[in-house]
Short mmCIF file of C-alpha atoms and ligand atoms in Angstrom, two decimals:
data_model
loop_
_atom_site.label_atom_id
_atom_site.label_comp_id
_atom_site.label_asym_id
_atom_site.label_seq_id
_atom_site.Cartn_x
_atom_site.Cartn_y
_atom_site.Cartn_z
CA UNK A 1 100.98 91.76 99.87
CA UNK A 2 98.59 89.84 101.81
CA UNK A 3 94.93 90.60 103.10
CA UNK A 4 93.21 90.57 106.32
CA UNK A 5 89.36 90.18 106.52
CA UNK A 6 87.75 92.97 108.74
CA UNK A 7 86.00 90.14 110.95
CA UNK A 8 89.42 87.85 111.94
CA UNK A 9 88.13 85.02 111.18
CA UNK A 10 88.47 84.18 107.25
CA UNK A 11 91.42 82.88 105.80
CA UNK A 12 94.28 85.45 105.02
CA UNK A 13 94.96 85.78 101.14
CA UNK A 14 96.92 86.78 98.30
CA UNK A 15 95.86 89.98 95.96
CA UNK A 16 94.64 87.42 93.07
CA UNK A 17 92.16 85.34 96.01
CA UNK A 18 90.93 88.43 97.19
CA UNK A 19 89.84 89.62 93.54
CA UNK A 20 88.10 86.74 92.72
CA UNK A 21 86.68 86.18 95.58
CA UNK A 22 85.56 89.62 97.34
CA UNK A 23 83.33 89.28 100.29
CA UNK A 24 85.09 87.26 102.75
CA UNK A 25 84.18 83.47 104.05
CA UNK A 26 83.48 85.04 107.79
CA UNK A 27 81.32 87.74 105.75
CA UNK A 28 83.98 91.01 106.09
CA UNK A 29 85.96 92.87 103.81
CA UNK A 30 89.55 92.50 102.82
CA UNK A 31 91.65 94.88 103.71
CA UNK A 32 95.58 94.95 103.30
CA UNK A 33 97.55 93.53 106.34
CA UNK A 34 99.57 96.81 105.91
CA UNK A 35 99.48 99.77 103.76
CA UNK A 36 102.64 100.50 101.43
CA UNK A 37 104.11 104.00 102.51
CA UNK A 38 105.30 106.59 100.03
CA UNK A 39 107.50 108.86 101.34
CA UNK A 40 107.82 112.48 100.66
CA UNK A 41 109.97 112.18 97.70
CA UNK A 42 108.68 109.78 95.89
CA UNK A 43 104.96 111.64 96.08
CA UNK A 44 107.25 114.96 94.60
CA UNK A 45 108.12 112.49 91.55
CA UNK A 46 105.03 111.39 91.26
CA UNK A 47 104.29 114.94 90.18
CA UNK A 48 106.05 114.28 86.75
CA UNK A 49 103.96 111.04 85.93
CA UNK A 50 101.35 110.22 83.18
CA UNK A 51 98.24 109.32 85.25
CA UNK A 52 98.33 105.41 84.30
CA UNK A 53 102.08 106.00 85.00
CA UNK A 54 101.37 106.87 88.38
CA UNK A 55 98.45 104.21 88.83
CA UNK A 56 101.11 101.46 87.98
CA UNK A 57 103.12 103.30 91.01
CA UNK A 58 100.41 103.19 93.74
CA UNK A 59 99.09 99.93 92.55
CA UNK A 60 102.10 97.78 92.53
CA UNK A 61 102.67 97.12 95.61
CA UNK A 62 99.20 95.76 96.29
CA UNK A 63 99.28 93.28 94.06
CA UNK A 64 102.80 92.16 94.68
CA UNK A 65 103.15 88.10 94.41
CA UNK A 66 99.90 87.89 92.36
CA UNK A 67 100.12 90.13 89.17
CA UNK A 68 103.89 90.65 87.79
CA UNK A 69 104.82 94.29 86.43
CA UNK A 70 105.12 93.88 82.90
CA UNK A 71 101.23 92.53 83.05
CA UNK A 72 100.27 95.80 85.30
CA UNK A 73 101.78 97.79 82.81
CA UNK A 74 99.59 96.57 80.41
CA UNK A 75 96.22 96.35 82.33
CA UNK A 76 96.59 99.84 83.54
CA UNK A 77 97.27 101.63 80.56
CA UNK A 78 94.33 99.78 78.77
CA UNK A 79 92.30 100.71 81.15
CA UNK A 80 92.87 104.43 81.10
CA UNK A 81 93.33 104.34 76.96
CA UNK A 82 90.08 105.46 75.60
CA UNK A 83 88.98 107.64 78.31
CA UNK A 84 87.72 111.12 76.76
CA UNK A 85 90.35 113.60 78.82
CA UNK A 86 94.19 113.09 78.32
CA UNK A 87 94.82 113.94 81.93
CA UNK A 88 92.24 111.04 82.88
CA UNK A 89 91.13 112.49 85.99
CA UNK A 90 91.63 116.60 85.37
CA UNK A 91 91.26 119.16 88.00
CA UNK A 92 89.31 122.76 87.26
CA UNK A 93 89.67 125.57 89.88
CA UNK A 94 86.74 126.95 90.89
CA UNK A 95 87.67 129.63 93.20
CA UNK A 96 91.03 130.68 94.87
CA UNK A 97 90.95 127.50 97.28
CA UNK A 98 88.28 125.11 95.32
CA UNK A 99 89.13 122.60 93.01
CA UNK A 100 86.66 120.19 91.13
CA UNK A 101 87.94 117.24 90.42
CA UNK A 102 86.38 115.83 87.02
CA UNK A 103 85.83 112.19 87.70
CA UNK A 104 83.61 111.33 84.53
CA UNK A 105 85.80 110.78 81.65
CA UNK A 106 85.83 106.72 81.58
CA UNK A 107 82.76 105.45 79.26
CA UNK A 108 80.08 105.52 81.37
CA UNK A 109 80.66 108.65 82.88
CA UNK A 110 80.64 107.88 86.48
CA UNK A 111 83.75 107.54 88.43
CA UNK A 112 82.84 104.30 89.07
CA UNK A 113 84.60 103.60 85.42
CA UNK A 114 88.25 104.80 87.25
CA UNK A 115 88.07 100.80 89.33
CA UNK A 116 86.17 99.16 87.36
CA UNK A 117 87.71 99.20 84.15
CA UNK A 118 90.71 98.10 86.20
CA UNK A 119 88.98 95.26 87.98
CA UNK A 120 88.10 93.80 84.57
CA UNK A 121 91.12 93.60 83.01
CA UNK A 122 92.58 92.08 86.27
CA UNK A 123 89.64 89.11 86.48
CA UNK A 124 90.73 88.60 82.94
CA UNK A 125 94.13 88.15 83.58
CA UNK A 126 94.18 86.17 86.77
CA UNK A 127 91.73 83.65 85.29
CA UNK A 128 93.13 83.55 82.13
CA UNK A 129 96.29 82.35 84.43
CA UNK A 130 94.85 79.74 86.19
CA UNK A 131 92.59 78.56 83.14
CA UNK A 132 88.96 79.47 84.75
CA UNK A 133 86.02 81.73 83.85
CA UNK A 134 83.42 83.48 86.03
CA UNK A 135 80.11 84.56 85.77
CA UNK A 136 79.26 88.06 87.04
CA UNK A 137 75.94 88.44 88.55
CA UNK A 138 74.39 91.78 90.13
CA UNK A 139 71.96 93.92 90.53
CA UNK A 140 72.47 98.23 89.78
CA UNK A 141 69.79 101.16 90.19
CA UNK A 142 72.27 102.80 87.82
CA UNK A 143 75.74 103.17 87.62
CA UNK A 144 77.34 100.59 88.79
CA UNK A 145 75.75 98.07 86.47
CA UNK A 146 76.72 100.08 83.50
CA UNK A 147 80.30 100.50 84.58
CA UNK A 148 80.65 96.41 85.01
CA UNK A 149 79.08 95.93 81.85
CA UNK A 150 81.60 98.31 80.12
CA UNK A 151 84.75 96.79 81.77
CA UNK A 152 83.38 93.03 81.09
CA UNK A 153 82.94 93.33 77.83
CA UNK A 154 84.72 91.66 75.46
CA UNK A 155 86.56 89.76 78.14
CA UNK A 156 87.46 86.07 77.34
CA UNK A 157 86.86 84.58 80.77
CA UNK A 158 83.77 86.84 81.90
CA UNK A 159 80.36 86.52 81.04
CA UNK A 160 78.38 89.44 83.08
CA UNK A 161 74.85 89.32 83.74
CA UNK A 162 73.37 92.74 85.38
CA UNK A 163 69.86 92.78 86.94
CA UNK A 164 68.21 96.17 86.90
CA UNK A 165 64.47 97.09 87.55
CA UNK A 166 62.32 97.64 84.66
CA UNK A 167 61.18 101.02 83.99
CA UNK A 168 62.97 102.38 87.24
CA UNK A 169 66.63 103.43 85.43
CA UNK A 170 66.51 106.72 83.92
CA UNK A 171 66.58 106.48 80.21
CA UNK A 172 70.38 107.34 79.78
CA UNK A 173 71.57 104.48 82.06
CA UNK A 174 69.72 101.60 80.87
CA UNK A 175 70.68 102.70 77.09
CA UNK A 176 74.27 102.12 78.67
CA UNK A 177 73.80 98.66 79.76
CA UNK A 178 71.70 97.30 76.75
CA UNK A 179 73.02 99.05 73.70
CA UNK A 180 76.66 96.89 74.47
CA UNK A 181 77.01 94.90 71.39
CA UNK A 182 79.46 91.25 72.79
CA UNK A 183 78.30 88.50 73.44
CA UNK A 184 79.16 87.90 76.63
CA UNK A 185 77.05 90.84 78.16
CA UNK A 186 73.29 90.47 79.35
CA UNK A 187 71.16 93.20 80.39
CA UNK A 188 67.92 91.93 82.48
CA UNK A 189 65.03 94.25 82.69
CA UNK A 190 63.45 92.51 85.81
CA UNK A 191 59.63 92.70 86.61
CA UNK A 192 60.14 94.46 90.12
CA UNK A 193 61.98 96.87 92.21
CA UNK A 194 65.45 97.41 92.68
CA UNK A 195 65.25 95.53 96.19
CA UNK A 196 63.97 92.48 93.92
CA UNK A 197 66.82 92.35 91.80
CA UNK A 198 69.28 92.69 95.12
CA UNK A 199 67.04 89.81 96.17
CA UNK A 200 67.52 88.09 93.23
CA UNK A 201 71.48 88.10 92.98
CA UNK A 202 71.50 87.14 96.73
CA UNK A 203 69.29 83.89 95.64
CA UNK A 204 71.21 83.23 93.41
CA UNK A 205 74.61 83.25 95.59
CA UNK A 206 72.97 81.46 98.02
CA UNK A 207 71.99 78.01 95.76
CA UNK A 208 75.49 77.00 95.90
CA UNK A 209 75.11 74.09 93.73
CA UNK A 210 74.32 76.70 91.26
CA UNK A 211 77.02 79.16 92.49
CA UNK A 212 79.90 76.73 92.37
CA UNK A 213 78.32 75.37 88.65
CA UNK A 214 78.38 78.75 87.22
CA UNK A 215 81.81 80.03 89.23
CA UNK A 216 79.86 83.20 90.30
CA UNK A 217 81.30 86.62 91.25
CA UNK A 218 79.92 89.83 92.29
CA UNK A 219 81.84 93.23 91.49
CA UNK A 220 80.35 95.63 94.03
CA UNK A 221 82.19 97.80 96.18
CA UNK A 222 83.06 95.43 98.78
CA UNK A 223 85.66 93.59 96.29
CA UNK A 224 88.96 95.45 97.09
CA UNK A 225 89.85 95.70 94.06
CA UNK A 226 87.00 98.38 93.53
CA UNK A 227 88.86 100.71 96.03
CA UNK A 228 92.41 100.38 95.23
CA UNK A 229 92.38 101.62 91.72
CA UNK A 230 90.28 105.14 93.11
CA UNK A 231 93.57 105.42 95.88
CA UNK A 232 95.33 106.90 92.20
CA UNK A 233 93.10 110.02 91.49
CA UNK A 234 93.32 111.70 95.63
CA UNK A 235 97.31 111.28 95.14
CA UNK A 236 97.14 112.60 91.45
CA UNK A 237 94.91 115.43 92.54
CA UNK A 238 97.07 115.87 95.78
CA UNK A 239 100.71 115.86 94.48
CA UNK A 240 99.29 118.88 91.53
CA UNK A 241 97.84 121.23 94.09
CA UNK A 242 101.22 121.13 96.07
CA UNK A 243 101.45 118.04 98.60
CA UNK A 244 103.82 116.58 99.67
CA UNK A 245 104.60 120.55 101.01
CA UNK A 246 101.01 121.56 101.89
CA UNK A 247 98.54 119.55 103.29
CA UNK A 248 94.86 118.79 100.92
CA UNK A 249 91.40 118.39 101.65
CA UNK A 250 88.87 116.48 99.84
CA UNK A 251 84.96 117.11 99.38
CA UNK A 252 83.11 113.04 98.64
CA UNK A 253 79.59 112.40 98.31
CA UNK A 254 79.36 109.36 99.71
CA UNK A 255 76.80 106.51 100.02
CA UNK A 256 78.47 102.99 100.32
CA UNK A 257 81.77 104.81 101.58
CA UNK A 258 83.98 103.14 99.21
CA UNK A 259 85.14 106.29 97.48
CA UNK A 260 86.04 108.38 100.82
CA UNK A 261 87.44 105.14 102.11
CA UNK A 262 89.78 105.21 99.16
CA UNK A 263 91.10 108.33 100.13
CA UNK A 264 91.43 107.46 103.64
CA UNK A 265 93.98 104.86 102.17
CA UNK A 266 96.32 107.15 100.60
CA UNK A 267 96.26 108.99 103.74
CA UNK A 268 97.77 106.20 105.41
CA UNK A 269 100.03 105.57 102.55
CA UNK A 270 101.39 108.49 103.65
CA UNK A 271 99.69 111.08 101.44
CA UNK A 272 99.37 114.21 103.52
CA UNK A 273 95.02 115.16 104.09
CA UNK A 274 94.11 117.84 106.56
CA UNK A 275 90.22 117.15 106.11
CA UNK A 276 87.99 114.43 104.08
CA UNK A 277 84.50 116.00 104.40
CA UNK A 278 81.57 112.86 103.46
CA UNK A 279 79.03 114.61 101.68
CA UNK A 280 75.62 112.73 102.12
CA UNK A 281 71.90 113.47 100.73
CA UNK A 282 68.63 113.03 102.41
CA UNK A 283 69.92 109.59 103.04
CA UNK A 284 72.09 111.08 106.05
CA UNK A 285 73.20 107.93 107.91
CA UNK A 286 77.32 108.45 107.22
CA UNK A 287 76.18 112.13 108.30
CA UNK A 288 74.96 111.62 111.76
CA UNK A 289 77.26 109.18 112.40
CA UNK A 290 80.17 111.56 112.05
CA UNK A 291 78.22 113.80 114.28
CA UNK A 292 77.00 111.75 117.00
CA UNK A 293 79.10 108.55 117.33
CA UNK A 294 75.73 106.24 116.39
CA UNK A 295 75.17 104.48 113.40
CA UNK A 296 71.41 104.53 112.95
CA UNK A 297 69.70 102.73 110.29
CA UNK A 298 66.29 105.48 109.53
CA UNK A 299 65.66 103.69 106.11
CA UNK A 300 65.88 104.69 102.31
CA UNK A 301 64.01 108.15 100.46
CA UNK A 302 64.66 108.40 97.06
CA UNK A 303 66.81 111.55 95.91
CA UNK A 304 68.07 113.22 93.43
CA UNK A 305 71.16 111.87 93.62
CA UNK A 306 70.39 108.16 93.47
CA UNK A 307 73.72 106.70 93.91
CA UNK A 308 73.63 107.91 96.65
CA UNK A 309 70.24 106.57 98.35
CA UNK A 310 71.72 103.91 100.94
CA UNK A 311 70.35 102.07 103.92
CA UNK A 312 74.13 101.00 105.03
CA UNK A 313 77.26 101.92 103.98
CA UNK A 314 78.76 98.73 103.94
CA UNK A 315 82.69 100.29 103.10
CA UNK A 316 82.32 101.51 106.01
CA UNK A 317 83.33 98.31 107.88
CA UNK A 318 86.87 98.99 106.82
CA UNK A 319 87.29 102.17 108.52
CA UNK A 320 85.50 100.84 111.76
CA UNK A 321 88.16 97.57 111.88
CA UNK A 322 91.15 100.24 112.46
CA UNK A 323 89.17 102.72 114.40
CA UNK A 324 88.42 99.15 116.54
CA UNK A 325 92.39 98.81 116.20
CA UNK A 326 92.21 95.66 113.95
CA UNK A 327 90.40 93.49 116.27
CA UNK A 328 87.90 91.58 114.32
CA UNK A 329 86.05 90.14 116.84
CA UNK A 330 85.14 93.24 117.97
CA UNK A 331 84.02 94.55 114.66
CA UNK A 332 82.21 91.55 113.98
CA UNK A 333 80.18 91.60 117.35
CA UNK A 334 79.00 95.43 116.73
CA UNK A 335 78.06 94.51 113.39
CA UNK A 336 76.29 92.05 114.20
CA UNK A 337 74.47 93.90 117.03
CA UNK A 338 73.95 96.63 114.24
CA UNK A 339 72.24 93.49 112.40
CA UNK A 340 70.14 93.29 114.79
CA UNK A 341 69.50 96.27 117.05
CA UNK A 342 69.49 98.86 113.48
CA UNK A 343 72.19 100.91 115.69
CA UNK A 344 75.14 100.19 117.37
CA UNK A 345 77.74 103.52 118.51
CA UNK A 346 81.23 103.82 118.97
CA UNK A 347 83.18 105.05 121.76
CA UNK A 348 83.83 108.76 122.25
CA UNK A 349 88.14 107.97 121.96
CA UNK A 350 87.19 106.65 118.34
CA UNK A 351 84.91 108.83 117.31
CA UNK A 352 87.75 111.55 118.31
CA UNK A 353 89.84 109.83 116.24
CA UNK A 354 87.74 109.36 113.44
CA UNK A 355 86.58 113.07 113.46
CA UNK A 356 90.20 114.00 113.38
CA UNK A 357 90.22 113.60 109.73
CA UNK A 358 86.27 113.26 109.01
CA UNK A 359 83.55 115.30 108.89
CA UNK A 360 79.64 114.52 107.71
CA UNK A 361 77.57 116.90 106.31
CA UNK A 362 73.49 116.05 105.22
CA UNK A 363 72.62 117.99 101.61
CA UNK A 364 68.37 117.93 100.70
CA UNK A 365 67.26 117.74 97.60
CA UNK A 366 66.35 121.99 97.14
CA UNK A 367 70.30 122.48 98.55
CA UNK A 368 71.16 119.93 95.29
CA UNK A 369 69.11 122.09 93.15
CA UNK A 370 70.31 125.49 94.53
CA UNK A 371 74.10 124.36 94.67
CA UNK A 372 73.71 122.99 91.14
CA UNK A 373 72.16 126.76 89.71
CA UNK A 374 74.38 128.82 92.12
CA UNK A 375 78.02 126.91 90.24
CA UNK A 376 76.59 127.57 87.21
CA UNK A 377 75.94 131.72 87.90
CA UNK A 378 79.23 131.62 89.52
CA UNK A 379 81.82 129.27 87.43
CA UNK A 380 80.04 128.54 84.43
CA UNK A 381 79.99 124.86 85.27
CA UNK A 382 77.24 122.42 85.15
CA UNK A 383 77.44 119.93 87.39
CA UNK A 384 75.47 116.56 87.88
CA UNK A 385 73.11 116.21 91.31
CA UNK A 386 75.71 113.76 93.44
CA UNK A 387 78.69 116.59 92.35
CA UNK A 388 76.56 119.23 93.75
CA UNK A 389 76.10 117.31 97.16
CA UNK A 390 79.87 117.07 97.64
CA UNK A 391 80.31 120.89 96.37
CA UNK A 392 77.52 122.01 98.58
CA UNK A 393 79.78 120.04 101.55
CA UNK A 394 83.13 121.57 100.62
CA UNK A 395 81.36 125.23 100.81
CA UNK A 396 79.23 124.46 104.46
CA UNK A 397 82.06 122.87 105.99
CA UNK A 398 85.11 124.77 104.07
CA UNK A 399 85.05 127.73 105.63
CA UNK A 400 87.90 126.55 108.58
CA UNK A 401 90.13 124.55 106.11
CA UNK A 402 93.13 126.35 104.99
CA UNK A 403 94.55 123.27 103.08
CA UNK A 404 93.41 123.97 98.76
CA UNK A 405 90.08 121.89 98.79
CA UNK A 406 89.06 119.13 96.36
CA UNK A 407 85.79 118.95 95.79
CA UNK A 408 84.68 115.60 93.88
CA UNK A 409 82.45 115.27 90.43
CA UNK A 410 81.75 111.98 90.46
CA UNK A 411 79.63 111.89 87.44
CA UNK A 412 78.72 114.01 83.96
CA UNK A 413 75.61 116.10 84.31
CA UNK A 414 74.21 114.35 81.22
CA UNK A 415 73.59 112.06 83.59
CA UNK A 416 71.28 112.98 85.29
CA UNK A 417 69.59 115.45 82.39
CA UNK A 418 66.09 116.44 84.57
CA UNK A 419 67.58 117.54 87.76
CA UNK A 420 70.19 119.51 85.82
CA UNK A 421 67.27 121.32 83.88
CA UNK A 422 65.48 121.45 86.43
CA UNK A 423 68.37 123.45 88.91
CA UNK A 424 69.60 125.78 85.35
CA UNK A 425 66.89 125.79 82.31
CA UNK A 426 69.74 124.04 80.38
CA UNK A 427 69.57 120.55 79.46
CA UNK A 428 73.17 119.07 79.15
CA UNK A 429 74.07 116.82 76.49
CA UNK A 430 75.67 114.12 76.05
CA UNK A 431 79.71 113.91 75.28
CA UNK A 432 80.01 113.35 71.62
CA UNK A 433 81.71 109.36 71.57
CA UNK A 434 78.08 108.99 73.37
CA UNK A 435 75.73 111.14 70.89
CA UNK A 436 73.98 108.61 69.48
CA UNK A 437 73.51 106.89 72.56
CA UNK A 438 69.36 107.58 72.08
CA UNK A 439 69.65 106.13 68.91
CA UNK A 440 71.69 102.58 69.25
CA UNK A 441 70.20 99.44 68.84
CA UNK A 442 68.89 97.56 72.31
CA UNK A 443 69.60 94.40 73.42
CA UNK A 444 67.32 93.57 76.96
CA UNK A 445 65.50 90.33 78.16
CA UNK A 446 62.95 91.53 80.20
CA UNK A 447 62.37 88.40 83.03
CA UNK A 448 59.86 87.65 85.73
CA UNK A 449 60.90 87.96 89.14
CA UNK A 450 61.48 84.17 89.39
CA UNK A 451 64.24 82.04 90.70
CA UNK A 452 63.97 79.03 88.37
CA UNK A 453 63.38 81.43 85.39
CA UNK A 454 66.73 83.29 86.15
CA UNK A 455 68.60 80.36 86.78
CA UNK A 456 67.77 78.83 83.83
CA UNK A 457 68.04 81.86 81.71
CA UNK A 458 71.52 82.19 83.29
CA UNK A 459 72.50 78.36 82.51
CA UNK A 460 71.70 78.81 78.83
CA UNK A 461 73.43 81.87 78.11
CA UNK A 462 77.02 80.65 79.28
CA UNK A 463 76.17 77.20 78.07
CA UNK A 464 75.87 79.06 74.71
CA UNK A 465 78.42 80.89 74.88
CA UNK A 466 81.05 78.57 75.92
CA UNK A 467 80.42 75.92 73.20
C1 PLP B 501 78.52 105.26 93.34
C2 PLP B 501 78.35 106.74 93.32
C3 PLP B 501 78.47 107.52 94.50
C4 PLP B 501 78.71 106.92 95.86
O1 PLP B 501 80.01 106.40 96.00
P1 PLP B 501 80.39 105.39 97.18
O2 PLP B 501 81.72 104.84 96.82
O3 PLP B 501 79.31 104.34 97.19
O4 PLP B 501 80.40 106.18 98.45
C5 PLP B 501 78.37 108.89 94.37
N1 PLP B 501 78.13 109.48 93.17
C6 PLP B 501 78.01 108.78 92.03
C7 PLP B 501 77.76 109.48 90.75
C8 PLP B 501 78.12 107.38 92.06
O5 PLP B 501 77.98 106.67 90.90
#
């Protein structure tokens, strides 16, 4: 399998180049030169498999020529071991049509967990192969930085250093980053906002003397290998309501479109979806774009639903290089106007095609709250604040699907405790492996926002670590 970069003008690369390398040199995304196709058939045997079974099926042949099967075999199914739900990724109907898909099982209990703990044992391997280590550098306003830290650690050829605001991560989340005993993780409580910490990792990137030295990588949702592994759960969920035979609908809430994006590849892999409804918050960019054509840059409100609170979805790139019909230049000139304009729009033939299987919907923050306490009187469930945005979606915009509709819950409600309470009276707790999470030991160095101070801070720890 080889890989294309969204902007035509980076080299073309192998699975195990893309990986380690994830933004491309011409600044796009990697995208695969084709997609694999299932057929019919094989998505009705697909019904019969284990879900790491099946994840070995859908990822194989995107890493074809980099990672050989019997080493797939093993990543996958370590990756899925220890998560808390022997069906991985299980669905729960909700009504006669509505399915929630129960995406918070992995150990930080965000879906983000379902790539990521992928994407670590892959780095692993593929360095390990050609005898080189990295050093993971970013910057999270929640989940994402605990999910890296989870599926770094303990990795030979990783050492992972996650920036985070100080005093700006809800209790729960930074206990997840800085109560990971190994060595080779390191939690920094930076003096600033989360913008200064994004800041910060760019800086960092962009002394290349320094990046080269320390072999840096980033693991946001621009690396590929952050979408393929999420392709697994839409067929999973697809092939048990009844595709290949019917035709399924999925609910996301989105914000850097890398989820819905993932489900817009099994589609072309041949997985039959009627509908993919992008669920957004206040933050309603992906929203009005799906409406009107124009991407619009309004700027960021904090929500309820944090993960949530984007300026750009920068996934989104991928879906605009085939609605552009693979012509890089072109994407790369709109994005560039986009750069600088804050807006560009596409034409009305693409955004026909594009509304052919999307649709936007905007959810406030007293919808959240009301969506939250109205599952609850009516299922029993508690779900978390971004769940509720993409449940909220499937019911405004359901109403004209006839395909079964899977709605996404892209993270546990103990969460995100206050909105929770807030919506039900009812404080969620935590999943027992995570009990004592209020109670573990920290480990945090809390760091001036400063360059020289970070770099050497950085320098040391590896140094240390790899004598
Ligand atoms: C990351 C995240 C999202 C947004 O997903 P994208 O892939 O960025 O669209 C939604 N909900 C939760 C809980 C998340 O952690």
């Amino acid at each position: 399998m080889k890989y294309i970069s969204t902007r035509g003008a980076a080299p073309t690369l192998a699975f195990d180049d893309v990986l380690v390398t994830g933004l491309a040199r011409d600044g796009g995304l990697y995208v695969p030169d084709s997609w694999p196709q299932f057929s019919a058939a094989e998505l009705c045997r697909f019904r019969h498999l284990s879900y790491a079974d099946l994840a070995e099926e859908v990822m194989r042949p995107f890493v074809a020529g980099s990672i050989d099967d019997a080493s797939l075999r093993t990543i996958v199914h370590g990756a899925y071991r220890d998560f808390g739900h022997p069906a991985v990724a299980p669905l729960k109907q909700l009504d006669q049509r509505l399915w929630l898909m129960e995406l918070f099982h992995g150990p930080t209990l965000a879906f983000k967990d379902y790539a990521m703990q992928v994407l670590g044992r892959m780095f692993d391997h593929v360095l390990k192969a050609r005898g080189e280590r990295v050093t993971i550098v970013g910057a999270t306003s929640g989940d994402t930085g605990s999910a890296a830290i989870e599926a770094c650690r303990d990795r030979e050829a990783i050492d992972v250093f996650i920036l985070f605001p100080e005093g700006r991560v809800s209790p729960v989340q930074r206990r997840q980053m800085t109560t990971v005993a190994a060595d080779n993780v390191h939690a920094i409580a930076l003096e600033g906002h989360f913008d200064d910490c994004q800041d910060m990792v760019k800086a960092l990137f962009n002394d290349l003397a320094f990046r080269d030295r320390l072999a840096l990588s980033a693991v946001n949702s621009i690396n590929w290998a952050r979408i393929m592994p999420q392709i697994v759960y839409y067929i999973a969920a697809a092939v048990a309501v009844g595709a290949p035979d019917r035709p399924v609908a999925f609910s996301v809430p989105s914000g850097n479109f890398g989820n819905v994006f993932a489900a817009y590849g099994a589609a072309r892999m041949g997985l039959p979806i009627s509908h993919l409804l992008v669920g957004s918050n206040r933050n309603d960019i992906l929203a009005r774009f799906f409406d009107s054509g124009t991407m619009a840059i309004h700027g960021v409100e904090p929500s309820l639903s944090p993960s949530m609170d984007i300026q750009v979805s920068s996934n989104f790139e991928r879906l605009l290089f085939d609605l552009m019909d693979r012509d890089g230049a072109a994407v790369a000139a709109t994005l560039s106007a986009f750069r600088a304009d804050g807006h560009f729009a596409v034409s009305q033939g693409q955004l026909a095609h594009a509304r052919a299987m999307f649709q936007g919907h905007a959810v406030d923050d007293a919808t959240i709250l009301a969506r939250i306490a109205a599952t609850r009187a009516a299922t029993g469930e508690v779900i978390d604040p971004h769940t509720a945005v993409g449940l909220e979606t499937a019911v405004a915009l359901g109403a004209e699907i006839e395909a079964p509709l899977i709605a996404l819950a892209c993270a546990h409600p103990a969460k995100f405790p206050d909105a929770v309470a807030q919506a039900t009276g009812v404080t969620p707790v935590l999943p027992p492996r995570l009990a004592d999470l209020m109670e573990r030991p920290e480990r945090v160095d809390v760091l001036p926002n400063d360059l020289e101070t970070m770099k050497n801070f950085i320098e040391d720890r590896v140094g240390g670590a790899r004598r």
